[in-house]
């Protein structure tokens, strides 16, 4: 009568695999580039940014910081190109982030939209782009609890 025991063990193993697969599916990856960025920060001894209600936003903030550095150099076309990466990553992550804290998601989404608009206008101004990116970085930090 080993058949029922073997069958029940197989059923338990399949159930555990299915549960783990579902749990892993709930953590939406933003993309392989974001995963490698997070992994490289961990490898360098850096800890991820404080988590907001939305979760770890450090990969998005890193892109915004890159945009800020490019804009600070006066390279507005470069900033416009780099902020596209933020827009794509943010849009891909929406389904996983927005349900966690819809109000916070909308606040950050609006800040991203303002930065996109500043860089994408027909004749972008350095001061407007800098102000929008500074506001965006401040929004990331506020939602992560780093500033009030």
PDB file of C-alpha atoms in Angstrom:
ATOM      1  CA  UNK A   1       0.000   0.000   0.000  1.00  0.00           C
ATOM      2  CA  UNK A   2       2.801   2.466  -0.795  1.00  0.00           C
ATOM      3  CA  UNK A   3       0.815   4.023  -3.633  1.00  0.00           C
ATOM      4  CA  UNK A   4      -1.379   6.345  -1.471  1.00  0.00           C
ATOM      5  CA  UNK A   5       1.678   7.558   0.488  1.00  0.00           C
ATOM      6  CA  UNK A   6       3.653   8.268  -2.671  1.00  0.00           C
ATOM      7  CA  UNK A   7       0.675   9.975  -4.263  1.00  0.00           C
ATOM      8  CA  UNK A   8       0.061  12.174  -1.214  1.00  0.00           C
ATOM      9  CA  UNK A   9       3.747  13.181  -1.068  1.00  0.00           C
ATOM     10  CA  UNK A  10       3.651  14.057  -4.740  1.00  0.00           C
ATOM     11  CA  UNK A  11       0.489  16.094  -4.201  1.00  0.00           C
ATOM     12  CA  UNK A  12       2.100  17.972  -1.296  1.00  0.00           C
ATOM     13  CA  UNK A  13       5.232  18.662  -3.370  1.00  0.00           C
ATOM     14  CA  UNK A  14       3.187  19.988  -6.286  1.00  0.00           C
ATOM     15  CA  UNK A  15       1.091  22.132  -3.923  1.00  0.00           C
ATOM     16  CA  UNK A  16       4.199  23.639  -2.321  1.00  0.00           C
ATOM     17  CA  UNK A  17       5.700  24.406  -5.744  1.00  0.00           C
ATOM     18  CA  UNK A  18       2.460  26.033  -6.876  1.00  0.00           C
ATOM     19  CA  UNK A  19       2.257  28.152  -3.715  1.00  0.00           C
ATOM     20  CA  UNK A  20       5.872  29.296  -4.108  1.00  0.00           C
ATOM     21  CA  UNK A  21       5.272  30.086  -7.751  1.00  0.00           C
ATOM     22  CA  UNK A  22       2.247  32.216  -6.895  1.00  0.00           C
ATOM     23  CA  UNK A  23       4.144  34.007  -4.142  1.00  0.00           C
ATOM     24  CA  UNK A  24       6.995  34.786  -6.506  1.00  0.00           C
ATOM     25  CA  UNK A  25       4.517  36.014  -9.114  1.00  0.00           C
ATOM     26  CA  UNK A  26       3.143  38.600  -6.685  1.00  0.00           C
ATOM     27  CA  UNK A  27       6.473  40.400  -6.600  1.00  0.00           C
ATOM     28  CA  UNK A  28       6.460  42.082  -9.968  1.00  0.00           C
ATOM     29  CA  UNK A  29       9.929  42.711 -11.358  1.00  0.00           C
ATOM     30  CA  UNK A  30      10.385  46.053 -13.009  1.00  0.00           C
ATOM     31  CA  UNK A  31      12.929  44.636 -15.399  1.00  0.00           C
ATOM     32  CA  UNK A  32      16.249  42.921 -15.576  1.00  0.00           C
ATOM     33  CA  UNK A  33      18.099  46.228 -15.616  1.00  0.00           C
ATOM     34  CA  UNK A  34      16.418  47.237 -12.359  1.00  0.00           C
ATOM     35  CA  UNK A  35      17.230  43.887 -10.793  1.00  0.00           C
ATOM     36  CA  UNK A  36      20.876  44.166 -11.782  1.00  0.00           C
ATOM     37  CA  UNK A  37      21.011  47.742 -10.465  1.00  0.00           C
ATOM     38  CA  UNK A  38      19.635  46.609  -7.115  1.00  0.00           C
ATOM     39  CA  UNK A  39      22.035  43.677  -7.045  1.00  0.00           C
ATOM     40  CA  UNK A  40      25.022  45.878  -7.866  1.00  0.00           C
ATOM     41  CA  UNK A  41      24.097  48.320  -5.087  1.00  0.00           C
ATOM     42  CA  UNK A  42      23.911  45.436  -2.632  1.00  0.00           C
ATOM     43  CA  UNK A  43      27.246  44.112  -3.853  1.00  0.00           C
ATOM     44  CA  UNK A  44      28.809  47.523  -3.241  1.00  0.00           C
ATOM     45  CA  UNK A  45      27.635  47.402   0.354  1.00  0.00           C
ATOM     46  CA  UNK A  46      24.845  49.907  -0.166  1.00  0.00           C
ATOM     47  CA  UNK A  47      21.537  49.221   1.462  1.00  0.00           C
ATOM     48  CA  UNK A  48      18.322  49.824  -0.405  1.00  0.00           C
ATOM     49  CA  UNK A  49      16.542  53.079   0.274  1.00  0.00           C
ATOM     50  CA  UNK A  50      14.040  53.153   3.076  1.00  0.00           C
ATOM     51  CA  UNK A  51      10.903  51.493   1.881  1.00  0.00           C
ATOM     52  CA  UNK A  52       7.785  53.550   1.449  1.00  0.00           C
ATOM     53  CA  UNK A  53       4.253  52.226   1.556  1.00  0.00           C
ATOM     54  CA  UNK A  54       4.859  51.522  -2.131  1.00  0.00           C
ATOM     55  CA  UNK A  55       7.888  49.367  -1.341  1.00  0.00           C
ATOM     56  CA  UNK A  56      11.486  49.886  -2.394  1.00  0.00           C
ATOM     57  CA  UNK A  57      11.594  52.792  -4.819  1.00  0.00           C
ATOM     58  CA  UNK A  58      15.390  53.040  -4.941  1.00  0.00           C
ATOM     59  CA  UNK A  59      15.665  51.836  -8.534  1.00  0.00           C
ATOM     60  CA  UNK A  60      13.349  54.633  -9.680  1.00  0.00           C
ATOM     61  CA  UNK A  61      15.091  57.222  -7.527  1.00  0.00           C
ATOM     62  CA  UNK A  62      18.464  56.180  -8.972  1.00  0.00           C
ATOM     63  CA  UNK A  63      17.201  56.931 -12.481  1.00  0.00           C
ATOM     64  CA  UNK A  64      15.839  60.298 -11.306  1.00  0.00           C
ATOM     65  CA  UNK A  65      19.230  61.081  -9.709  1.00  0.00           C
ATOM     66  CA  UNK A  66      20.907  60.229 -13.026  1.00  0.00           C
ATOM     67  CA  UNK A  67      18.523  62.615 -14.796  1.00  0.00           C
ATOM     68  CA  UNK A  68      19.340  65.284 -12.225  1.00  0.00           C
ATOM     69  CA  UNK A  69      23.079  64.897 -12.853  1.00  0.00           C
ATOM     70  CA  UNK A  70      22.606  65.087 -16.628  1.00  0.00           C
ATOM     71  CA  UNK A  71      20.393  68.183 -16.307  1.00  0.00           C
ATOM     72  CA  UNK A  72      22.902  69.812 -13.932  1.00  0.00           C
ATOM     73  CA  UNK A  73      25.532  69.479 -16.683  1.00  0.00           C
ATOM     74  CA  UNK A  74      23.192  71.408 -18.969  1.00  0.00           C
ATOM     75  CA  UNK A  75      22.480  68.392 -21.176  1.00  0.00           C
ATOM     76  CA  UNK A  76      18.699  68.757 -21.425  1.00  0.00           C
ATOM     77  CA  UNK A  77      18.396  66.423 -24.459  1.00  0.00           C
ATOM     78  CA  UNK A  78      20.348  63.812 -22.467  1.00  0.00           C
ATOM     79  CA  UNK A  79      18.033  64.343 -19.506  1.00  0.00           C
ATOM     80  CA  UNK A  80      15.046  63.931 -21.781  1.00  0.00           C
ATOM     81  CA  UNK A  81      16.452  60.638 -23.077  1.00  0.00           C
ATOM     82  CA  UNK A  82      17.287  59.321 -19.584  1.00  0.00           C
ATOM     83  CA  UNK A  83      13.932  60.222 -18.049  1.00  0.00           C
ATOM     84  CA  UNK A  84      12.309  57.980 -20.667  1.00  0.00           C
ATOM     85  CA  UNK A  85      13.906  55.068 -18.745  1.00  0.00           C
ATOM     86  CA  UNK A  86      12.126  56.239 -15.596  1.00  0.00           C
ATOM     87  CA  UNK A  87       8.826  56.557 -17.426  1.00  0.00           C
ATOM     88  CA  UNK A  88       9.077  53.030 -18.860  1.00  0.00           C
ATOM     89  CA  UNK A  89      10.158  51.425 -15.562  1.00  0.00           C
ATOM     90  CA  UNK A  90       7.432  53.288 -13.625  1.00  0.00           C
ATOM     91  CA  UNK A  91       4.733  52.282 -16.107  1.00  0.00           C
ATOM     92  CA  UNK A  92       5.857  48.641 -16.034  1.00  0.00           C
ATOM     93  CA  UNK A  93       5.703  48.616 -12.237  1.00  0.00           C
ATOM     94  CA  UNK A  94       2.327  50.334 -11.923  1.00  0.00           C
ATOM     95  CA  UNK A  95       0.284  47.144 -11.500  1.00  0.00           C
ATOM     96  CA  UNK A  96       2.499  45.998  -8.634  1.00  0.00           C
ATOM     97  CA  UNK A  97       2.910  49.351  -6.893  1.00  0.00           C
ATOM     98  CA  UNK A  98      -0.378  51.228  -7.193  1.00  0.00           C
ATOM     99  CA  UNK A  99      -2.487  48.742  -5.159  1.00  0.00           C
ATOM    100  CA  UNK A 100      -0.063  49.037  -2.219  1.00  0.00           C
ATOM    101  CA  UNK A 101      -0.699  52.753  -1.645  1.00  0.00           C
ATOM    102  CA  UNK A 102      -2.732  54.421  -4.374  1.00  0.00           C
ATOM    103  CA  UNK A 103      -2.504  57.922  -2.872  1.00  0.00           C
ATOM    104  CA  UNK A 104       1.294  57.783  -2.630  1.00  0.00           C
ATOM    105  CA  UNK A 105       1.483  56.299  -6.124  1.00  0.00           C
ATOM    106  CA  UNK A 106      -0.521  59.241  -7.531  1.00  0.00           C
ATOM    107  CA  UNK A 107       1.664  61.797  -5.716  1.00  0.00           C
ATOM    108  CA  UNK A 108       4.809  60.266  -7.176  1.00  0.00           C
ATOM    109  CA  UNK A 109       3.237  59.758 -10.596  1.00  0.00           C
ATOM    110  CA  UNK A 110       2.347  63.465 -10.745  1.00  0.00           C
ATOM    111  CA  UNK A 111       5.918  64.439  -9.782  1.00  0.00           C
ATOM    112  CA  UNK A 112       7.258  62.178 -12.537  1.00  0.00           C
ATOM    113  CA  UNK A 113       4.783  63.707 -14.998  1.00  0.00           C
ATOM    114  CA  UNK A 114       5.955  67.244 -14.094  1.00  0.00           C
ATOM    115  CA  UNK A 115       9.583  66.254 -14.685  1.00  0.00           C
ATOM    116  CA  UNK A 116       8.667  64.626 -18.004  1.00  0.00           C
ATOM    117  CA  UNK A 117       6.774  67.748 -19.086  1.00  0.00           C
ATOM    118  CA  UNK A 118       9.628  70.070 -18.131  1.00  0.00           C
ATOM    119  CA  UNK A 119      12.137  68.078 -20.171  1.00  0.00           C
ATOM    120  CA  UNK A 120       9.828  67.401 -23.121  1.00  0.00           C
ATOM    121  CA  UNK A 121       8.577  70.912 -23.750  1.00  0.00           C
ATOM    122  CA  UNK A 122       9.487  72.394 -27.134  1.00  0.00           C
ATOM    123  CA  UNK A 123      11.997  74.760 -25.543  1.00  0.00           C
ATOM    124  CA  UNK A 124      13.004  73.342 -22.147  1.00  0.00           C
ATOM    125  CA  UNK A 125      14.490  75.748 -19.618  1.00  0.00           C
ATOM    126  CA  UNK A 126      17.311  74.685 -17.363  1.00  0.00           C
ATOM    127  CA  UNK A 127      15.645  76.249 -14.311  1.00  0.00           C
ATOM    128  CA  UNK A 128      12.294  74.542 -14.919  1.00  0.00           C
ATOM    129  CA  UNK A 129      13.922  71.146 -15.481  1.00  0.00           C
ATOM    130  CA  UNK A 130      16.093  71.507 -12.396  1.00  0.00           C
ATOM    131  CA  UNK A 131      13.110  72.509 -10.261  1.00  0.00           C
ATOM    132  CA  UNK A 132      10.977  69.595 -11.515  1.00  0.00           C
ATOM    133  CA  UNK A 133      13.740  67.032 -10.958  1.00  0.00           C
ATOM    134  CA  UNK A 134      14.533  68.463  -7.513  1.00  0.00           C
ATOM    135  CA  UNK A 135      10.848  68.197  -6.607  1.00  0.00           C
ATOM    136  CA  UNK A 136      10.775  64.619  -7.900  1.00  0.00           C
ATOM    137  CA  UNK A 137      13.790  63.614  -5.805  1.00  0.00           C
ATOM    138  CA  UNK A 138      12.256  65.305  -2.765  1.00  0.00           C
ATOM    139  CA  UNK A 139       9.021  63.372  -3.359  1.00  0.00           C
ATOM    140  CA  UNK A 140      10.922  60.082  -3.448  1.00  0.00           C
ATOM    141  CA  UNK A 141      12.680  60.985  -0.198  1.00  0.00           C
ATOM    142  CA  UNK A 142       9.497  62.148   1.525  1.00  0.00           C
ATOM    143  CA  UNK A 143       7.635  58.954   0.637  1.00  0.00           C
ATOM    144  CA  UNK A 144      10.586  56.895   1.890  1.00  0.00           C
ATOM    145  CA  UNK A 145      10.445  58.779   5.212  1.00  0.00           C
ATOM    146  CA  UNK A 146      13.825  60.445   4.725  1.00  0.00           C
ATOM    147  CA  UNK A 147      12.451  64.003   4.897  1.00  0.00           C
ATOM    148  CA  UNK A 148       9.227  65.517   6.112  1.00  0.00           C
TER     149      UNK A 148
END
